[in-house]
């Protein structure tokens, strides 16, 4: 037999992924293959990973201009859309106000989710009370979609005397068991696998609650992502594994985390976990696919991995300047548009919304955020106080404070 | 000589090492095109190319793991962990692999790598951008652990670390990046521009690992410090108007025990300070060593001033940070202590 061989090269060289464009270049998303809306089929919930292999490479899209099209279009009623739109507008208003507060020195740090509002909001609306999300720092929408009190969120941002986390955590690292929002860690990836454990517990107990894990595409590189997938594939617990692919991880484009050769949804195939890639800026697609995965989970059909295709419009956080590593105009060139605009236009076309109503809602929600901010300020800001007491730092390290901590607290004289 | 801040000095060290030794490669999260979130590697990719300076996936275990593979091959990898608080996924690779490779293979293989990581608080970074985990590394046989306190040492020690044949954990006290922060957070930061140690020798400047430096001299008391606490100690001494030996340890392993013993035997009094938590911190090791080697010379019990045994808080960080006031109190206490007073 003719065993052909590839000729070795003279010298090996390392492949280092590099985005197509950098600052000064013209934005270019020609490599992102965006199929037409409505083309992706809606498989039965009891499908296997292999049955829907194609959906991990395609993109589930519902919104086609002003229409909802395809097999996924029926899942989202107009009331849900209106609810989603309001929540997304509120998220935007909240982010804008908190960014301003950070610039004014009222807090140390902030992270917005501009352009990604549909994903957390859409999914939360598809979940039930009692379900637990294990979010990253960009899922404030999970709280706001449930009308979590803005005042409490802002007090956390200001680390003030009313901060329920008592000034211990960096701004945006919220926690609320009551609202199904697991305490946020600053360490990437660690919580993705914890979501799997929570879901396993629900199955062990014979409960009907499900978990939803969240991770950025950059953080899928962490070993904990792979741990999550292997446990999810072995025990098939009721968990939705969300990968938010917003193209950038601080200054690193998605190719640095392996996105050059394979989609993030396709990673699930190695573990036999059904997975789909979805237009994350399309509220109807987000809600429909979240619902599908939620029903699979609750029917004991196991985990689903969803890659949400989106774009991080703002800087990574208040600590970086994206014009140093990507073209300034890149977000405008993103082919999937802006989620709030798209949902608004759809609802207007359906006769359920109007420009005036939109403007009025924006103004009303901005006012609500402003009022909550003013109120929070009366409880203190990071620069001006009052802040949680120094004693508090010794509390809660253990359930009962051990003697050595009591001695240290005494030494501090608080 | 050039005037530099600590970021520039660290960059200059890598630049110098890469210029003379093709085996030196630099990588980590965001270190390539962007030049690192603290900009320590800015410009290096442009100068040395993408296969010597590159971004890595966000996987600290992978970063250390590939560094070990490269080092075993014969390269000199300098891996950046974005914050010391994020090294834990790579801890197994450091402890079980890098630290022991030489010993377990009887010298057949070794892992001459450097892990650079910013440490310490004072930037309102909360519990995940403020930690000082040096004791987790000094406790491990086979690792060297060093912490510079100024630009000149930062360069010299990083070059020495890169040239070292053993794995070196290189901590960068991030509160010192832009100036010699003395713990007075309510006062404006002075810059390295006017500080003698902001003068950094050009070219191949090497500070041997394992040599402490005396930052001030005096007979009253010995202060054993490193990193940010060097500047806090100097401020405390100045404000108390005492004459103290402020010994900047620079390198924790290997440790300049001789310098410590010499000083404590002279002063008879010792205060140890670090930003890391108290229990099982490196101060415990120092205290034990001073006791072992200087017991009959001590006039007073040794005291430690450290971070508390709690996570680093966001809002209350200045209650956590062992600043000049706490240090002064401990110094006064040790200076006042006499055997007569105790009885
Ligand atoms: C274990 C760990 N390593 C590094 C970091 C520093 N860091 C914070 S966010 C971030 C980028 C994450 O990108 P991605 O997962 O894509 O999420 P995105 O910020 O885009 O939403 C990095 C490297 C961290 N927080 N934790």
Short mmCIF file of C-alpha atoms in Angstrom, two decimals, chain A residues 52-373:
data_model
loop_
_atom_site.label_atom_id
_atom_site.label_comp_id
_atom_site.label_asym_id
_atom_site.label_seq_id
_atom_site.Cartn_x
_atom_site.Cartn_y
_atom_site.Cartn_z
CA UNK A 52 -28.26 17.69 16.94
CA UNK A 53 -24.59 17.94 16.06
CA UNK A 54 -25.38 20.46 13.35
CA UNK A 55 -27.01 22.84 15.82
CA UNK A 56 -23.69 23.32 17.58
CA UNK A 57 -22.19 24.81 14.42
CA UNK A 58 -25.21 26.71 13.17
CA UNK A 59 -26.92 29.57 14.93
CA UNK A 60 -30.49 29.40 16.23
CA UNK A 61 -32.11 32.68 15.25
CA UNK A 62 -35.74 33.72 15.45
CA UNK A 63 -35.92 37.44 14.80
CA UNK A 64 -35.88 38.30 11.12
CA UNK A 65 -36.15 42.04 11.05
CA UNK A 66 -39.60 42.67 12.42
CA UNK A 67 -40.84 39.10 12.21
CA UNK A 68 -40.35 35.98 14.29
CA UNK A 69 -39.65 33.03 12.02
CA UNK A 70 -38.97 29.31 12.10
CA UNK A 71 -39.68 26.42 14.43
CA UNK A 72 -38.44 28.26 17.52
CA UNK A 73 -40.75 31.26 16.97
CA UNK A 74 -43.76 29.83 18.80
CA UNK A 75 -42.09 29.55 22.17
CA UNK A 76 -42.18 33.19 23.16
CA UNK A 77 -45.43 35.08 23.65
CA UNK A 78 -45.69 38.83 23.43
CA UNK A 79 -46.21 39.32 27.17
CA UNK A 80 -42.89 37.62 27.83
CA UNK A 81 -41.27 39.84 25.22
CA UNK A 82 -42.59 43.00 26.87
CA UNK A 83 -41.43 41.78 30.26
CA UNK A 84 -38.03 40.98 28.77
CA UNK A 85 -37.72 44.35 27.08
CA UNK A 86 -38.51 46.23 30.27
CA UNK A 87 -35.94 44.20 32.21
CA UNK A 88 -33.30 44.77 29.52
CA UNK A 89 -33.93 48.50 29.52
CA UNK A 90 -33.59 48.48 33.29
CA UNK A 91 -30.31 46.59 33.11
CA UNK A 92 -29.00 49.19 30.67
CA UNK A 93 -30.15 52.09 32.85
CA UNK A 94 -28.60 50.45 35.89
CA UNK A 95 -25.27 49.84 34.16
CA UNK A 96 -25.11 53.42 32.92
CA UNK A 97 -25.79 54.85 36.35
CA UNK A 98 -23.28 52.57 38.10
CA UNK A 99 -20.57 53.42 35.57
CA UNK A 100 -21.19 57.06 36.31
CA UNK A 101 -21.08 56.42 40.05
CA UNK A 102 -17.73 54.67 39.63
CA UNK A 103 -16.36 57.64 37.69
CA UNK A 104 -17.61 59.91 40.44
CA UNK A 105 -15.58 57.94 42.94
CA UNK A 106 -18.55 56.47 44.79
CA UNK A 107 -17.16 53.01 44.26
CA UNK A 108 -13.96 51.34 43.19
CA UNK A 109 -14.99 49.24 40.24
CA UNK A 110 -17.82 48.26 37.93
CA UNK A 111 -18.59 45.80 35.13
CA UNK A 112 -21.37 46.36 32.62
CA UNK A 113 -23.04 43.87 30.28
CA UNK A 114 -23.87 46.23 27.41
CA UNK A 115 -24.94 44.28 24.33
CA UNK A 116 -25.48 41.07 26.31
CA UNK A 117 -28.67 42.04 28.14
CA UNK A 118 -30.94 39.55 26.37
CA UNK A 119 -29.07 36.48 27.54
CA UNK A 120 -29.40 36.65 31.33
CA UNK A 121 -32.83 38.26 31.18
CA UNK A 122 -34.19 35.78 28.63
CA UNK A 123 -32.93 32.76 30.47
CA UNK A 124 -34.12 33.89 33.88
CA UNK A 125 -37.62 34.34 32.52
CA UNK A 126 -37.51 30.74 31.29
CA UNK A 127 -36.56 29.40 34.75
CA UNK A 128 -38.73 28.75 37.79
CA UNK A 129 -38.45 30.08 41.32
CA UNK A 130 -36.23 27.68 43.23
CA UNK A 131 -33.87 27.11 40.32
CA UNK A 132 -30.32 28.18 41.07
CA UNK A 133 -28.05 30.17 38.77
CA UNK A 134 -24.28 30.16 39.15
CA UNK A 135 -23.55 33.41 37.34
CA UNK A 136 -20.48 35.31 36.26
CA UNK A 137 -20.08 39.04 36.85
CA UNK A 138 -21.97 39.86 33.65
CA UNK A 139 -25.36 38.40 34.60
CA UNK A 140 -26.90 41.25 36.59
CA UNK A 141 -29.90 40.59 34.31
CA UNK A 142 -30.67 37.44 36.32
CA UNK A 143 -31.47 39.63 39.32
CA UNK A 144 -33.10 42.51 37.51
CA UNK A 145 -35.38 40.22 35.49
CA UNK A 146 -36.87 39.12 38.82
CA UNK A 147 -37.27 42.68 40.09
CA UNK A 148 -34.60 42.18 42.71
CA UNK A 149 -34.48 45.44 44.72
CA UNK A 150 -32.15 47.87 42.94
CA UNK A 151 -31.40 49.53 46.24
CA UNK A 152 -29.76 46.36 47.53
CA UNK A 153 -27.70 45.96 44.39
CA UNK A 154 -26.48 49.55 44.62
CA UNK A 155 -25.64 49.27 48.31
CA UNK A 156 -23.42 46.33 47.36
CA UNK A 157 -21.78 48.42 44.63
CA UNK A 158 -21.13 51.20 47.16
CA UNK A 159 -19.94 48.80 49.91
CA UNK A 160 -21.97 50.96 52.28
CA UNK A 161 -23.59 50.51 55.68
CA UNK A 162 -26.61 48.75 54.11
CA UNK A 163 -24.61 46.39 51.88
CA UNK A 164 -26.02 42.94 52.58
CA UNK A 165 -22.56 41.51 51.88
CA UNK A 166 -21.17 43.94 54.47
CA UNK A 167 -18.45 45.46 52.34
CA UNK A 168 -16.63 42.18 52.00
CA UNK A 169 -16.95 41.70 48.27
CA UNK A 170 -15.77 43.61 45.23
CA UNK A 171 -18.64 45.49 43.53
CA UNK A 172 -20.87 43.32 41.27
CA UNK A 173 -20.06 40.10 43.12
CA UNK A 174 -23.62 39.85 44.46
CA UNK A 175 -25.25 36.96 46.27
CA UNK A 176 -28.90 36.08 46.78
CA UNK A 177 -30.07 32.60 47.64
CA UNK A 178 -33.64 33.84 47.70
CA UNK A 179 -33.44 34.94 44.07
CA UNK A 180 -31.54 31.86 42.91
CA UNK A 181 -28.31 33.81 42.43
CA UNK A 182 -25.33 31.94 43.83
CA UNK A 183 -22.66 33.98 45.63
CA UNK A 184 -20.27 35.21 42.96
CA UNK A 185 -16.63 34.31 43.20
CA UNK A 186 -14.01 36.41 41.44
CA UNK A 187 -12.22 33.26 40.33
CA UNK A 188 -13.13 32.26 36.82
CA UNK A 189 -14.70 28.93 36.01
CA UNK A 190 -14.87 27.61 39.55
CA UNK A 191 -18.63 27.89 39.74
CA UNK A 192 -19.48 26.15 36.49
CA UNK A 193 -18.78 22.79 38.04
CA UNK A 194 -20.56 23.80 41.25
CA UNK A 195 -23.73 24.28 39.20
CA UNK A 196 -23.39 20.66 38.13
CA UNK A 197 -23.06 19.62 41.77
CA UNK A 198 -26.14 21.61 42.75
CA UNK A 199 -28.10 19.91 39.98
CA UNK A 200 -26.80 16.51 41.08
CA UNK A 201 -28.07 17.29 44.58
CA UNK A 202 -31.51 18.08 43.24
CA UNK A 203 -31.50 14.72 41.45
CA UNK A 204 -30.19 12.89 44.52
CA UNK A 205 -32.98 14.41 46.59
CA UNK A 206 -35.56 13.59 43.94
CA UNK A 207 -36.52 17.27 43.70
CA UNK A 208 -37.71 19.14 40.60
CA UNK A 209 -35.32 22.08 40.74
CA UNK A 210 -32.66 22.70 38.15
CA UNK A 211 -29.40 24.61 37.98
CA UNK A 212 -27.98 26.99 35.45
CA UNK A 213 -24.23 27.47 35.16
CA UNK A 214 -22.59 30.45 33.48
CA UNK A 215 -19.16 31.00 32.00
CA UNK A 216 -17.48 33.32 29.50
CA UNK A 217 -15.90 31.84 26.37
CA UNK A 218 -12.50 32.90 27.67
CA UNK A 219 -13.03 31.00 30.88
CA UNK A 220 -14.01 27.79 29.10
CA UNK A 221 -10.26 27.31 28.96
CA UNK A 222 -10.19 26.73 32.71
CA UNK A 223 -9.96 23.12 33.81
CA UNK A 224 -13.13 23.59 35.87
CA UNK A 225 -15.13 23.98 32.64
CA UNK A 226 -13.97 20.54 31.56
CA UNK A 227 -14.63 19.13 35.03
CA UNK A 228 -18.17 20.44 34.78
CA UNK A 229 -18.69 18.78 31.42
CA UNK A 230 -17.33 15.42 32.46
CA UNK A 231 -19.48 15.31 35.61
CA UNK A 232 -22.49 16.49 33.67
CA UNK A 233 -21.96 13.81 31.07
CA UNK A 234 -21.52 11.06 33.65
CA UNK A 235 -24.43 11.86 35.99
CA UNK A 236 -26.72 13.67 33.54
CA UNK A 237 -28.04 16.08 36.18
CA UNK A 238 -30.61 18.78 35.44
CA UNK A 239 -28.31 21.64 34.49
CA UNK A 240 -28.12 24.23 31.72
CA UNK A 241 -24.51 25.00 30.86
CA UNK A 242 -24.34 28.51 29.41
CA UNK A 243 -21.27 29.73 27.55
CA UNK A 244 -21.48 33.43 26.81
CA UNK A 245 -19.27 33.99 23.79
CA UNK A 246 -18.91 37.77 23.68
CA UNK A 247 -15.79 37.46 21.48
CA UNK A 248 -13.39 39.01 23.97
CA UNK A 249 -11.78 38.00 27.26
CA UNK A 250 -10.20 41.26 28.38
CA UNK A 251 -7.76 41.75 25.46
CA UNK A 252 -7.81 38.18 24.19
CA UNK A 253 -10.08 37.34 21.27
CA UNK A 254 -12.02 34.09 21.30
CA UNK A 255 -9.35 32.31 19.24
CA UNK A 256 -7.02 32.37 22.25
CA UNK A 257 -9.45 30.10 24.10
CA UNK A 258 -9.68 27.65 21.24
CA UNK A 259 -12.48 29.20 19.18
CA UNK A 260 -10.46 29.14 15.96
CA UNK A 261 -10.94 25.47 15.24
CA UNK A 262 -14.26 24.61 16.82
CA UNK A 263 -17.29 26.38 18.26
CA UNK A 264 -17.69 26.44 22.01
CA UNK A 265 -20.95 24.54 21.63
CA UNK A 266 -19.11 21.76 19.82
CA UNK A 267 -16.89 21.19 22.84
CA UNK A 268 -19.85 19.44 24.43
CA UNK A 269 -19.77 16.72 21.77
CA UNK A 270 -16.65 15.19 23.23
CA UNK A 271 -18.73 14.59 26.34
CA UNK A 272 -21.91 13.51 24.61
CA UNK A 273 -23.84 16.52 25.89
CA UNK A 274 -26.45 17.98 23.51
CA UNK A 275 -25.47 21.51 22.58
CA UNK A 276 -26.64 24.42 20.49
CA UNK A 277 -25.27 27.73 19.33
CA UNK A 278 -27.70 30.59 19.58
CA UNK A 279 -27.95 34.25 18.60
CA UNK A 280 -27.57 35.79 22.04
CA UNK A 281 -28.74 39.18 20.85
CA UNK A 282 -32.09 37.76 19.81
CA UNK A 283 -34.36 37.73 22.86
CA UNK A 284 -36.82 35.32 21.26
CA UNK A 285 -34.08 32.83 20.46
CA UNK A 286 -32.65 33.15 23.96
CA UNK A 287 -35.97 32.56 25.64
CA UNK A 288 -36.98 29.69 23.33
CA UNK A 289 -33.76 27.74 23.61
CA UNK A 290 -33.54 28.37 27.38
CA UNK A 291 -37.08 27.02 27.71
CA UNK A 292 -36.17 23.96 25.65
CA UNK A 293 -33.13 23.24 27.80
CA UNK A 294 -35.10 23.93 30.98
CA UNK A 295 -37.78 21.44 29.97
CA UNK A 296 -35.19 18.82 29.07
CA UNK A 297 -33.60 19.27 32.47
CA UNK A 298 -36.89 19.06 34.34
CA UNK A 299 -37.88 15.97 32.38
CA UNK A 300 -34.71 14.28 33.66
CA UNK A 301 -33.24 14.25 30.17
CA UNK A 302 -29.99 15.73 31.45
CA UNK A 303 -27.70 18.64 30.72
CA UNK A 304 -27.67 20.98 27.73
CA UNK A 305 -24.81 23.24 26.73
CA UNK A 306 -25.72 26.50 25.00
CA UNK A 307 -23.23 28.85 23.38
CA UNK A 308 -24.66 32.36 23.23
CA UNK A 309 -23.17 34.32 20.38
CA UNK A 310 -22.84 37.96 21.35
CA UNK A 311 -20.42 40.85 21.59
CA UNK A 312 -18.92 42.66 24.59
CA UNK A 313 -19.75 46.22 23.61
CA UNK A 314 -18.13 47.97 26.57
CA UNK A 315 -14.69 47.66 28.10
CA UNK A 316 -14.00 44.50 30.11
CA UNK A 317 -14.39 46.53 33.30
CA UNK A 318 -13.70 50.05 34.53
CA UNK A 319 -10.01 49.09 34.62
CA UNK A 320 -9.22 48.68 30.92
CA UNK A 321 -9.30 50.58 27.66
CA UNK A 322 -10.39 48.38 24.75
CA UNK A 323 -9.16 50.83 22.11
CA UNK A 324 -5.71 49.48 23.00
CA UNK A 325 -6.48 46.04 21.62
CA UNK A 326 -9.45 46.16 19.20
CA UNK A 327 -10.83 48.61 16.64
CA UNK A 328 -13.02 51.29 18.21
CA UNK A 329 -15.82 50.73 15.70
CA UNK A 330 -15.87 46.96 16.09
CA UNK A 331 -19.03 46.77 18.17
CA UNK A 332 -20.99 48.62 15.50
CA UNK A 333 -19.85 46.11 12.93
CA UNK A 334 -21.03 43.14 14.99
CA UNK A 335 -23.44 41.37 12.66
CA UNK A 336 -26.04 40.44 15.28
CA UNK A 337 -26.93 43.99 16.23
CA UNK A 338 -28.14 45.20 19.59
CA UNK A 339 -30.60 43.10 21.60
CA UNK A 340 -32.72 45.94 22.97
CA UNK A 341 -33.13 47.59 19.57
CA UNK A 342 -34.04 44.33 17.93
CA UNK A 343 -36.67 43.36 20.47
CA UNK A 344 -38.10 46.87 20.50
CA UNK A 345 -38.50 46.92 16.72
CA UNK A 346 -40.15 43.52 16.77
CA UNK A 347 -42.67 44.56 19.41
CA UNK A 348 -43.47 47.77 17.60
CA UNK A 349 -44.12 45.80 14.42
CA UNK A 350 -46.42 43.50 16.39
CA UNK A 351 -48.39 46.50 17.61
CA UNK A 352 -47.44 45.78 21.22
CA UNK A 353 -45.04 48.69 21.67
CA UNK A 354 -44.39 52.15 20.32
CA UNK A 355 -41.56 54.66 20.14
CA UNK A 356 -43.35 56.83 22.69
CA UNK A 357 -43.91 53.95 25.03
CA UNK A 358 -40.25 53.04 24.67
CA UNK A 359 -39.00 56.51 25.45
CA UNK A 360 -41.35 56.74 28.37
CA UNK A 361 -40.21 53.39 29.74
CA UNK A 362 -36.55 54.33 29.38
CA UNK A 363 -37.17 57.58 31.24
CA UNK A 364 -39.24 55.90 33.92
CA UNK A 365 -36.66 53.18 34.54
CA UNK A 366 -33.78 55.64 34.51
CA UNK A 367 -35.66 57.58 37.17
CA UNK A 368 -36.21 54.42 39.19
CA UNK A 369 -32.48 53.69 39.06
CA UNK A 370 -31.64 57.27 39.95
CA UNK A 371 -34.02 57.24 42.91
CA UNK A 372 -32.53 54.00 44.17
CA UNK A 373 -29.04 55.44 43.73
#
